[in-house]
Tab-separated table of C-alpha atoms in Angstrom:
chain	number	residue	atom	x	y	z
A	201	UNK	CA	16.630	189.895	83.590
A	202	UNK	CA	16.052	193.574	84.328
A	203	UNK	CA	18.539	196.004	82.861
A	204	UNK	CA	19.031	199.589	83.857
A	205	UNK	CA	19.851	201.627	80.763
A	206	UNK	CA	20.187	204.999	82.539
A	207	UNK	CA	23.381	203.802	84.169
A	208	UNK	CA	25.091	203.453	80.825
A	209	UNK	CA	25.150	207.238	80.477
A	210	UNK	CA	26.383	207.648	84.021
A	211	UNK	CA	29.153	205.149	83.467
A	212	UNK	CA	30.406	206.807	80.298
A	213	UNK	CA	30.834	210.009	82.220
A	214	UNK	CA	32.568	208.460	85.196
A	215	UNK	CA	34.665	205.724	83.690
A	216	UNK	CA	36.470	205.219	80.465
A	217	UNK	CA	33.394	204.077	78.593
A	218	UNK	CA	32.540	200.617	79.633
A	219	UNK	CA	28.871	199.936	79.702
A	220	UNK	CA	27.525	198.693	82.984
A	221	UNK	CA	24.424	196.946	84.202
A	222	UNK	CA	24.755	197.774	87.871
A	223	UNK	CA	25.741	201.345	88.690
A	224	UNK	CA	29.367	201.948	89.568
A	225	UNK	CA	30.592	202.523	93.103
A	226	UNK	CA	30.997	206.252	93.628
A	227	UNK	CA	31.302	206.063	97.412
A	228	UNK	CA	35.084	205.970	97.667
A	229	UNK	CA	37.197	209.136	97.349
A	230	UNK	CA	40.194	206.875	96.683
A	231	UNK	CA	38.529	205.313	93.639
A	232	UNK	CA	37.524	208.712	92.258
A	233	UNK	CA	41.171	209.515	91.540
A	234	UNK	CA	41.761	206.429	89.417
A	235	UNK	CA	41.544	206.518	85.623
A	236	UNK	CA	38.554	204.159	85.753
A	237	UNK	CA	36.942	204.541	89.182
A	238	UNK	CA	34.254	202.047	88.205
A	239	UNK	CA	36.680	199.128	88.068
A	240	UNK	CA	36.698	198.758	91.848
A	241	UNK	CA	33.985	198.323	94.431
A	242	UNK	CA	34.095	198.555	98.211
A	243	UNK	CA	32.842	195.845	100.539
A	244	UNK	CA	30.065	198.081	101.768
A	245	UNK	CA	28.842	198.825	98.253
A	246	UNK	CA	28.871	195.150	97.356
A	247	UNK	CA	27.172	193.955	100.524
A	248	UNK	CA	24.293	196.339	99.882
A	249	UNK	CA	23.819	194.965	96.379
A	250	UNK	CA	24.168	191.217	96.868
A	251	UNK	CA	21.414	189.439	94.997
A	252	UNK	CA	20.789	192.344	92.625
A	253	UNK	CA	19.746	191.116	89.163
A	254	UNK	CA	22.526	191.685	86.673
A	255	UNK	CA	25.259	191.410	89.323
A	256	UNK	CA	27.340	188.244	89.645
A	257	UNK	CA	30.035	187.890	92.302
A	258	UNK	CA	32.910	185.571	91.401
A	259	UNK	CA	35.534	184.196	93.787
A	260	UNK	CA	38.865	183.192	92.285
A	261	UNK	CA	41.572	181.905	94.616
A	262	UNK	CA	44.947	180.300	94.606
A	263	UNK	CA	43.569	177.535	96.801
A	264	UNK	CA	40.929	175.527	94.968
A	265	UNK	CA	39.047	174.733	98.203
A	266	UNK	CA	39.096	178.107	99.909
A	267	UNK	CA	35.743	179.079	98.407
A	268	UNK	CA	34.197	175.960	99.942
A	269	UNK	CA	35.278	177.010	103.438
A	270	UNK	CA	33.004	180.046	103.155
A	271	UNK	CA	32.323	182.605	100.442
A	272	UNK	CA	30.340	185.786	99.879
A	273	UNK	CA	26.645	184.819	99.816
A	274	UNK	CA	25.589	184.070	96.259
A	275	UNK	CA	29.142	184.106	94.855
A	276	UNK	CA	30.229	181.503	92.304
A	277	UNK	CA	33.726	180.063	92.064
A	278	UNK	CA	35.987	180.226	89.015
A	279	UNK	CA	39.216	178.254	89.359
A	280	UNK	CA	42.103	179.283	87.123
A	281	UNK	CA	43.817	175.882	86.989
A	282	UNK	CA	40.842	173.740	86.241
A	283	UNK	CA	38.461	176.150	84.512
A	284	UNK	CA	40.284	179.009	82.771
A	285	UNK	CA	43.272	177.042	81.476
A	286	UNK	CA	43.032	174.658	78.558
A	287	UNK	CA	43.665	171.194	80.018
A	288	UNK	CA	46.104	170.168	77.274
A	289	UNK	CA	47.685	173.131	75.489
A	290	UNK	CA	49.340	175.858	77.564
A	291	UNK	CA	46.637	178.359	76.730
A	292	UNK	CA	43.286	179.585	77.946
A	293	UNK	CA	39.954	178.078	77.048
A	294	UNK	CA	38.550	179.041	73.651
A	295	UNK	CA	35.316	180.837	72.851
A	296	UNK	CA	33.242	177.667	73.167
A	297	UNK	CA	34.853	176.751	76.445
A	298	UNK	CA	34.400	180.228	77.878
A	299	UNK	CA	30.754	180.320	76.812
A	300	UNK	CA	30.151	176.949	78.465
A	301	UNK	CA	31.957	178.040	81.623
A	302	UNK	CA	30.137	181.339	82.021
A	303	UNK	CA	26.775	179.805	81.162
A	304	UNK	CA	27.321	177.213	83.873
A	305	UNK	CA	28.158	179.990	86.352
A	306	UNK	CA	24.986	181.880	85.545
A	307	UNK	CA	26.779	184.854	84.005
A	308	UNK	CA	25.192	186.744	81.098
A	309	UNK	CA	27.221	188.740	78.591
A	310	UNK	CA	26.115	192.117	79.942
A	311	UNK	CA	26.181	191.202	83.611
A	312	UNK	CA	28.250	193.217	86.018
A	313	UNK	CA	30.876	190.802	87.339
A	314	UNK	CA	32.657	191.609	90.594
A	315	UNK	CA	35.631	189.341	91.206
A	316	UNK	CA	37.458	188.850	94.496
A	317	UNK	CA	39.939	186.373	95.890
A	318	UNK	CA	42.789	185.528	98.212
A	319	UNK	CA	46.353	186.910	98.118
A	320	UNK	CA	45.276	190.530	97.549
A	321	UNK	CA	43.301	189.559	94.472
A	322	UNK	CA	46.159	187.927	92.495
A	323	UNK	CA	43.924	185.293	91.025
A	324	UNK	CA	40.949	187.604	90.894
A	325	UNK	CA	42.958	189.985	88.701
A	326	UNK	CA	44.058	187.032	86.612
A	327	UNK	CA	40.449	185.949	86.105
A	328	UNK	CA	39.478	189.537	85.301
A	329	UNK	CA	42.202	189.680	82.662
A	330	UNK	CA	41.005	186.411	81.086
A	331	UNK	CA	37.400	187.686	81.096
A	332	UNK	CA	38.732	190.779	79.332
A	333	UNK	CA	40.354	188.672	76.596
A	334	UNK	CA	36.823	187.596	75.746
A	335	UNK	CA	35.635	191.178	75.824
A	336	UNK	CA	33.387	190.795	78.864
A	337	UNK	CA	33.038	194.473	79.448
A	338	UNK	CA	31.829	195.090	82.967
A	339	UNK	CA	34.348	193.298	85.160
A	340	UNK	CA	35.431	194.816	88.461
A	341	UNK	CA	37.469	193.860	91.507
A	342	UNK	CA	36.391	193.996	95.127
A	343	UNK	CA	39.096	196.233	96.599
A	344	UNK	CA	41.119	194.278	99.160
A	345	UNK	CA	39.650	190.957	98.081
A	346	UNK	CA	38.586	188.129	100.324
A	347	UNK	CA	40.733	189.023	103.324
A	348	UNK	CA	39.477	192.584	103.617
A	349	UNK	CA	35.856	191.462	103.245
A	350	UNK	CA	36.325	189.013	106.110
A	351	UNK	CA	38.346	191.492	108.190
A	352	UNK	CA	35.443	193.937	107.904
A	353	UNK	CA	33.160	191.310	109.397
A	354	UNK	CA	31.017	190.960	106.290
A	355	UNK	CA	28.942	187.834	105.701
A	356	UNK	CA	30.353	184.588	104.380
A	357	UNK	CA	28.488	181.361	103.975
A	358	UNK	CA	29.055	177.737	103.071
A	359	UNK	CA	25.557	177.543	101.564
A	360	UNK	CA	25.692	176.302	98.006
A	361	UNK	CA	24.997	179.058	95.518
A	362	UNK	CA	22.039	178.151	93.350
A	363	UNK	CA	22.943	178.997	89.787
A	364	UNK	CA	20.465	179.596	87.028
A	365	UNK	CA	22.440	178.720	83.891
A	366	UNK	CA	22.571	181.358	81.172
A	367	UNK	CA	23.197	181.235	77.444
A	368	UNK	CA	26.502	183.047	77.270
A	369	UNK	CA	27.344	183.719	73.611
A	370	UNK	CA	30.366	182.169	71.954
A	371	UNK	CA	32.832	185.012	71.548
A	372	UNK	CA	36.286	184.526	70.069
A	373	UNK	CA	39.109	185.341	72.410
A	374	UNK	CA	41.049	188.394	71.253
A	375	UNK	CA	44.652	188.170	72.444
A	376	UNK	CA	45.880	191.022	70.268
A	377	UNK	CA	45.381	193.931	72.649
A	378	UNK	CA	45.874	192.605	76.155
A	379	UNK	CA	48.125	189.576	75.815
A	380	UNK	CA	51.749	189.305	74.657
A	381	UNK	CA	53.380	186.145	73.306
A	382	UNK	CA	57.106	185.533	73.459
A	383	UNK	CA	57.674	186.820	69.914
A	384	UNK	CA	55.680	189.948	70.745
A	385	UNK	CA	58.009	190.564	73.667
A	386	UNK	CA	61.085	190.130	71.472
A	387	UNK	CA	59.635	192.689	69.053
A	388	UNK	CA	58.722	194.918	71.996
A	389	UNK	CA	62.291	195.191	73.351
A	390	UNK	CA	63.192	198.852	73.599
A	391	UNK	CA	59.749	199.650	75.032
A	392	UNK	CA	58.946	199.525	78.747
A	393	UNK	CA	58.810	196.136	80.428
A	394	UNK	CA	57.771	195.671	84.034
A	395	UNK	CA	59.022	192.604	85.886
A	396	UNK	CA	56.713	192.121	88.871
A	397	UNK	CA	58.506	189.180	90.481
A	398	UNK	CA	60.470	189.278	93.720
A	399	UNK	CA	63.905	190.953	93.693
A	400	UNK	CA	65.547	187.511	94.031
A	401	UNK	CA	63.842	186.223	90.914
A	402	UNK	CA	64.694	189.423	89.014
A	403	UNK	CA	68.374	189.304	89.854
A	404	UNK	CA	68.587	185.624	89.024
A	405	UNK	CA	69.273	184.256	92.479
A	406	UNK	CA	66.255	182.034	92.011
A	407	UNK	CA	63.633	181.155	89.421
A	408	UNK	CA	60.610	180.900	91.711
A	409	UNK	CA	58.914	183.210	94.149
A	410	UNK	CA	60.269	182.781	97.667
A	411	UNK	CA	58.347	179.931	99.257
A	412	UNK	CA	56.836	178.800	95.972
A	413	UNK	CA	57.562	175.517	94.258
A	414	UNK	CA	60.015	175.208	91.421
A	415	UNK	CA	58.022	175.342	88.220
A	416	UNK	CA	60.762	174.662	85.802
A	417	UNK	CA	62.674	177.540	84.272
A	418	UNK	CA	66.147	176.543	83.132
A	419	UNK	CA	67.766	179.983	83.381
A	420	UNK	CA	67.430	182.749	85.957
A	421	UNK	CA	67.384	186.513	85.596
A	422	UNK	CA	65.147	188.939	83.729
A	423	UNK	CA	64.269	190.190	80.256
A	424	UNK	CA	66.790	192.881	79.226
A	425	UNK	CA	65.753	196.437	80.167
A	426	UNK	CA	62.831	195.301	82.362
A	427	UNK	CA	62.217	197.474	85.401
A	428	UNK	CA	61.764	195.608	88.657
A	429	UNK	CA	58.520	196.595	90.370
A	430	UNK	CA	57.319	193.720	92.568
A	431	UNK	CA	53.538	193.447	92.297
A	432	UNK	CA	53.018	193.911	96.047
A	433	UNK	CA	54.182	197.525	95.835
A	434	UNK	CA	50.720	198.376	94.528
A	435	UNK	CA	49.044	197.018	97.665
A	436	UNK	CA	48.186	199.248	100.615
A	437	UNK	CA	48.363	198.186	104.238
A	438	UNK	CA	44.659	197.438	104.367
A	439	UNK	CA	45.064	194.974	101.488
A	440	UNK	CA	43.400	197.255	98.924
A	441	UNK	CA	45.146	199.138	96.143
A	442	UNK	CA	47.296	202.140	96.995
A	443	UNK	CA	46.044	205.621	96.098
A	444	UNK	CA	46.476	207.135	92.654
A	445	UNK	CA	49.185	209.416	93.981
A	446	UNK	CA	51.156	206.561	95.523
A	447	UNK	CA	50.788	204.445	92.384
A	448	UNK	CA	51.930	207.303	90.162
A	449	UNK	CA	55.013	207.693	92.361
A	450	UNK	CA	55.829	204.002	91.945
A	451	UNK	CA	55.138	203.482	88.263
A	452	UNK	CA	55.664	206.907	86.705
A	453	UNK	CA	58.337	208.484	88.899
A	454	UNK	CA	59.930	205.193	89.969
A	455	UNK	CA	59.735	202.965	86.907
A	456	UNK	CA	59.689	205.852	84.421
A	457	UNK	CA	56.436	204.988	82.630
A	458	UNK	CA	54.977	207.826	80.546
A	459	UNK	CA	51.653	208.448	78.839
A	460	UNK	CA	51.638	206.866	75.417
A	461	UNK	CA	54.054	204.096	76.417
A	462	UNK	CA	53.450	200.589	75.194
A	463	UNK	CA	53.985	198.404	78.235
A	464	UNK	CA	54.376	194.666	78.819
A	465	UNK	CA	54.204	193.201	82.318
A	466	UNK	CA	55.367	189.708	83.204
A	467	UNK	CA	56.076	187.483	86.174
A	468	UNK	CA	56.457	183.700	86.422
A	469	UNK	CA	53.236	182.394	84.893
A	470	UNK	CA	51.291	185.614	84.366
A	471	UNK	CA	49.240	185.718	87.534
A	472	UNK	CA	51.076	188.332	89.585
A	473	UNK	CA	51.515	190.414	86.437
A	474	UNK	CA	47.736	190.397	85.912
A	475	UNK	CA	47.539	192.303	89.178
A	476	UNK	CA	50.019	194.891	87.875
A	477	UNK	CA	48.296	194.871	84.476
A	478	UNK	CA	45.074	195.860	86.246
A	479	UNK	CA	46.824	198.701	88.047
A	480	UNK	CA	48.465	200.079	84.894
A	481	UNK	CA	45.475	199.618	82.612
A	482	UNK	CA	42.499	200.480	84.769
A	483	UNK	CA	43.782	202.475	87.726
A	484	UNK	CA	46.516	204.529	86.030
A	485	UNK	CA	44.918	204.565	82.591
A	486	UNK	CA	47.788	203.472	80.342
A	487	UNK	CA	46.179	202.552	77.025
A	488	UNK	CA	48.502	199.906	75.714
A	489	UNK	CA	49.347	197.399	78.434
A	490	UNK	CA	49.761	193.728	77.724
A	491	UNK	CA	50.338	190.804	80.065
A	492	UNK	CA	52.987	188.312	78.968
A	493	UNK	CA	51.514	185.169	80.518
A	494	UNK	CA	54.265	182.916	79.191
A	495	UNK	CA	56.411	184.938	81.576
A	496	UNK	CA	59.529	183.524	83.156
A	497	UNK	CA	58.546	179.873	82.880
A	498	UNK	CA	58.649	180.361	79.108
A	499	UNK	CA	61.358	183.012	78.701
A	500	UNK	CA	63.704	181.368	81.195
A	501	UNK	CA	63.562	178.105	79.250
A	502	UNK	CA	63.393	179.404	75.676
A	503	UNK	CA	66.427	178.860	73.449
A	504	UNK	CA	68.574	181.893	72.562
A	505	UNK	CA	66.438	184.664	73.995
A	506	UNK	CA	68.440	187.421	75.712
A	507	UNK	CA	68.596	187.379	79.520
A	508	UNK	CA	70.204	189.743	82.011
A	509	UNK	CA	71.210	188.665	85.504
A	510	UNK	CA	71.890	190.961	88.431
A	511	UNK	CA	69.975	193.874	89.857
A	512	UNK	CA	70.394	196.288	86.913
A	513	UNK	CA	67.868	196.289	84.041
A	514	UNK	CA	70.608	195.887	81.429
A	515	UNK	CA	70.736	196.988	77.817
A	516	UNK	CA	68.400	196.118	74.995
A	517	UNK	CA	70.410	193.817	72.721
A	518	UNK	CA	71.056	195.088	69.228
A	519	UNK	CA	69.215	193.189	66.515
B	242	UNK	CA	50.024	150.722	91.275
B	243	UNK	CA	50.076	147.380	93.012
B	244	UNK	CA	47.748	147.165	95.948
B	245	UNK	CA	49.926	144.859	97.965
B	246	UNK	CA	52.217	147.683	99.042
B	247	UNK	CA	49.470	150.210	99.784
B	248	UNK	CA	48.621	150.114	103.489
B	249	UNK	CA	44.971	149.500	104.343
B	250	UNK	CA	44.181	152.989	105.624
B	251	UNK	CA	45.602	154.674	102.518
B	252	UNK	CA	43.794	152.201	100.250
B	253	UNK	CA	40.593	152.998	102.095
B	254	UNK	CA	41.117	156.725	101.664
B	255	UNK	CA	41.827	156.254	97.962
B	256	UNK	CA	38.677	154.200	97.498
B	257	UNK	CA	36.598	156.775	99.374
B	258	UNK	CA	37.721	159.394	96.862
B	259	UNK	CA	37.336	157.237	93.783
B	260	UNK	CA	33.756	156.286	94.685
B	261	UNK	CA	32.688	159.924	94.401
B	262	UNK	CA	32.038	162.275	91.487
B	263	UNK	CA	34.684	164.935	91.039
B	264	UNK	CA	32.856	167.810	92.780
B	265	UNK	CA	32.168	165.551	95.753
B	266	UNK	CA	35.841	164.587	95.889
B	267	UNK	CA	36.620	168.238	96.596
B	268	UNK	CA	34.098	168.178	99.432
B	269	UNK	CA	35.776	165.081	100.861
B	270	UNK	CA	39.161	166.794	100.632
B	271	UNK	CA	37.638	169.713	102.523
B	272	UNK	CA	36.470	167.304	105.235
B	273	UNK	CA	39.976	165.909	105.506
B	274	UNK	CA	41.338	169.438	105.819
B	275	UNK	CA	39.020	170.052	108.758
B	276	UNK	CA	40.239	166.879	110.473
B	277	UNK	CA	43.917	167.776	110.456
B	278	UNK	CA	44.861	167.402	114.118
B	279	UNK	CA	46.877	170.081	115.843
B	280	UNK	CA	50.571	169.367	116.153
B	281	UNK	CA	51.403	168.185	119.699
B	282	UNK	CA	52.605	171.042	121.871
B	283	UNK	CA	56.118	169.613	122.164
B	284	UNK	CA	56.585	170.224	118.418
B	285	UNK	CA	54.511	173.366	118.118
B	286	UNK	CA	57.051	175.149	120.305
B	287	UNK	CA	60.005	173.838	118.304
B	288	UNK	CA	59.850	175.002	114.724
B	289	UNK	CA	63.374	173.642	114.192
B	290	UNK	CA	61.979	170.113	114.506
B	291	UNK	CA	59.532	170.785	111.676
B	292	UNK	CA	60.386	170.576	108.015
B	293	UNK	CA	58.982	173.079	105.545
B	294	UNK	CA	57.426	171.483	102.481
B	295	UNK	CA	58.758	173.733	99.729
B	296	UNK	CA	56.643	172.039	97.063
B	297	UNK	CA	53.503	173.511	98.583
B	298	UNK	CA	52.558	177.088	97.830
B	299	UNK	CA	51.365	177.655	101.368
B	300	UNK	CA	53.532	177.425	104.451
B	301	UNK	CA	53.165	173.813	105.527
B	302	UNK	CA	55.444	172.037	107.973
B	303	UNK	CA	55.653	168.368	108.781
B	304	UNK	CA	57.104	166.449	111.698
B	305	UNK	CA	57.649	162.731	111.322
B	306	UNK	CA	58.711	160.553	114.224
B	307	UNK	CA	59.672	156.909	114.513
B	308	UNK	CA	59.177	155.519	118.023
B	309	UNK	CA	61.086	152.775	119.850
B	310	UNK	CA	58.871	150.104	118.322
B	311	UNK	CA	59.579	151.396	114.826
B	312	UNK	CA	56.116	152.922	114.419
B	313	UNK	CA	55.742	156.133	112.478
B	314	UNK	CA	53.704	159.218	113.389
B	315	UNK	CA	53.245	162.186	111.100
B	316	UNK	CA	52.043	165.627	112.165
B	317	UNK	CA	51.591	168.681	110.022
B	318	UNK	CA	50.637	172.329	110.255
B	319	UNK	CA	49.158	174.374	107.463
B	320	UNK	CA	47.197	177.633	107.602
B	321	UNK	CA	43.409	177.669	107.585
B	322	UNK	CA	43.424	179.724	104.381
B	323	UNK	CA	45.145	176.829	102.591
B	324	UNK	CA	42.497	174.101	102.875
B	325	UNK	CA	43.802	172.106	99.916
B	326	UNK	CA	47.215	171.808	101.490
B	327	UNK	CA	45.652	170.990	104.853
B	328	UNK	CA	43.616	168.281	103.174
B	329	UNK	CA	46.710	166.698	101.625
B	330	UNK	CA	48.539	166.827	104.954
B	331	UNK	CA	45.570	165.308	106.738
B	332	UNK	CA	45.337	162.391	104.301
B	333	UNK	CA	48.999	161.582	104.800
B	334	UNK	CA	48.952	162.129	108.553
B	335	UNK	CA	45.981	159.770	108.903
B	336	UNK	CA	47.323	157.304	106.383
B	337	UNK	CA	50.917	157.057	107.589
B	338	UNK	CA	50.567	157.346	111.356
B	339	UNK	CA	50.724	153.940	113.006
B	340	UNK	CA	52.507	152.245	110.123
B	341	UNK	CA	55.947	150.697	110.469
B	342	UNK	CA	58.859	152.499	108.883
B	343	UNK	CA	59.090	149.802	106.202
B	344	UNK	CA	55.423	150.174	105.371
B	345	UNK	CA	55.790	153.945	104.963
B	346	UNK	CA	58.800	153.536	102.695
B	347	UNK	CA	56.860	151.053	100.578
B	348	UNK	CA	53.986	153.475	99.908
B	349	UNK	CA	54.027	154.034	96.135
B	350	UNK	CA	55.420	157.458	95.253
B	351	UNK	CA	52.508	158.020	92.910
B	352	UNK	CA	49.888	157.602	95.631
B	353	UNK	CA	48.891	161.311	95.318
B	354	UNK	CA	48.117	160.788	91.631
B	355	UNK	CA	46.004	157.719	92.363
B	356	UNK	CA	43.235	159.238	94.478
B	357	UNK	CA	41.292	160.825	91.649
B	358	UNK	CA	42.059	164.475	92.378
B	359	UNK	CA	44.448	165.281	89.552
B	360	UNK	CA	41.782	166.830	87.371
B	361	UNK	CA	39.650	168.395	90.092
B	362	UNK	CA	42.604	169.951	91.867
B	363	UNK	CA	45.182	170.217	89.025
B	364	UNK	CA	48.497	168.372	88.589
B	365	UNK	CA	50.527	171.315	89.872
B	366	UNK	CA	48.677	171.345	93.157
B	367	UNK	CA	48.960	167.560	93.484
B	368	UNK	CA	52.733	168.065	93.243
B	369	UNK	CA	52.525	169.628	96.705
B	370	UNK	CA	51.211	166.372	98.134
B	371	UNK	CA	53.915	164.385	96.373
B	372	UNK	CA	56.515	166.684	97.935
B	373	UNK	CA	54.988	166.068	101.337
B	374	UNK	CA	55.107	162.283	100.893
B	375	UNK	CA	58.729	162.378	99.682
B	376	UNK	CA	59.789	164.464	102.650
B	377	UNK	CA	57.935	162.214	105.079
B	378	UNK	CA	59.735	159.191	103.660
B	379	UNK	CA	63.094	160.919	103.884
B	380	UNK	CA	62.485	161.758	107.529
B	381	UNK	CA	61.531	158.157	108.214
B	382	UNK	CA	64.777	156.968	106.617
B	383	UNK	CA	66.835	159.456	108.616
B	384	UNK	CA	65.104	158.819	111.922
B	385	UNK	CA	65.113	155.074	111.599
B	386	UNK	CA	68.849	155.100	111.009
B	387	UNK	CA	69.522	156.930	114.283
């Protein structure tokens, strides 16, 4: 596979040092304002590069069959339920499993991976976060996801993508920097927490997203001191991410996040909070942002963890 | 599951799935999703006659009727961007329509788990189909009693 070393230098200058195989998208003034402009691509940029060696397009959706109804030409599907999750333990696949999965999708370790999906990239962001746990460096989102691509009249096909399997190396998953477990969250109390669920879930009126099935949390409410910033606030009318200025107003001015903060985001099972994690980490440039994927389905059923109900964040309990 | 309570059309659908490898089962589910008939106009204009299936992540509504002869018909709507849900609805609509109320009520509650999709689609998603079946049965009970 042909690599293009000159782009590495370009990328270091334009992004926060992730090495890339395919040059980053510099066509969008909106992206240029983000902390890591290279983490997003536009539909136009992607369409012009489909089929480029070193570029793999991945679709990741809530609906396991949506890809089959038509996908970006050459894209492969990664399903979070059946492929990224461990089938037995509530955890993600391990290094062996990830290597097998990515090899079967034709993804090499230094490939540029552009992920897109339905629901404003919820599941795409979730997949990107899981790829990041394995240190796959060059992962990006298609701004606006599947819907915007289709709305722009770009090509989709039901032709089967022919995959040439790769030998993806076995890399241990590193949860320490990007993922928070329940005990980490308990130790984190007193630092900023962002609850990205709906206002009704935050206040404790309900334990599931409106119109989503009950997934079994025994108590309702939120983690003490968590700020409520529903994930969708980061989405612009066109389905893409809002501008840097708008995002700063929401997360810095609104939720009070400051440079140097250690931040944990959570939702119900960690998927919506991956979307917010992406915004905080890659678009706004906060260094220390972790996603608590246990989220409410764990916290709301755990024994003797503190919970606040109502619309106020509440106090951090004394320990 | 005992076969003697599974109506022929549902048994046939189950066997069609089980004969295939897992990736092909998804393709078959996609075909079912494309066959979901439109809801008759008399219901399309009356959302109050349709019941939302809360177990499904996508907005899906079902209408179940029992006619004067005691025969059941099931209709469903689900958005095009939710093909899995459409596929589930289509299987049930095809499998339940034309049965008697008693036959519908005798369909094993674990039918959705029996068609070989649990691993390919995930147990959580299959729960949406179970919710649909439960709601269809409840409507049959209510409408038969009238």
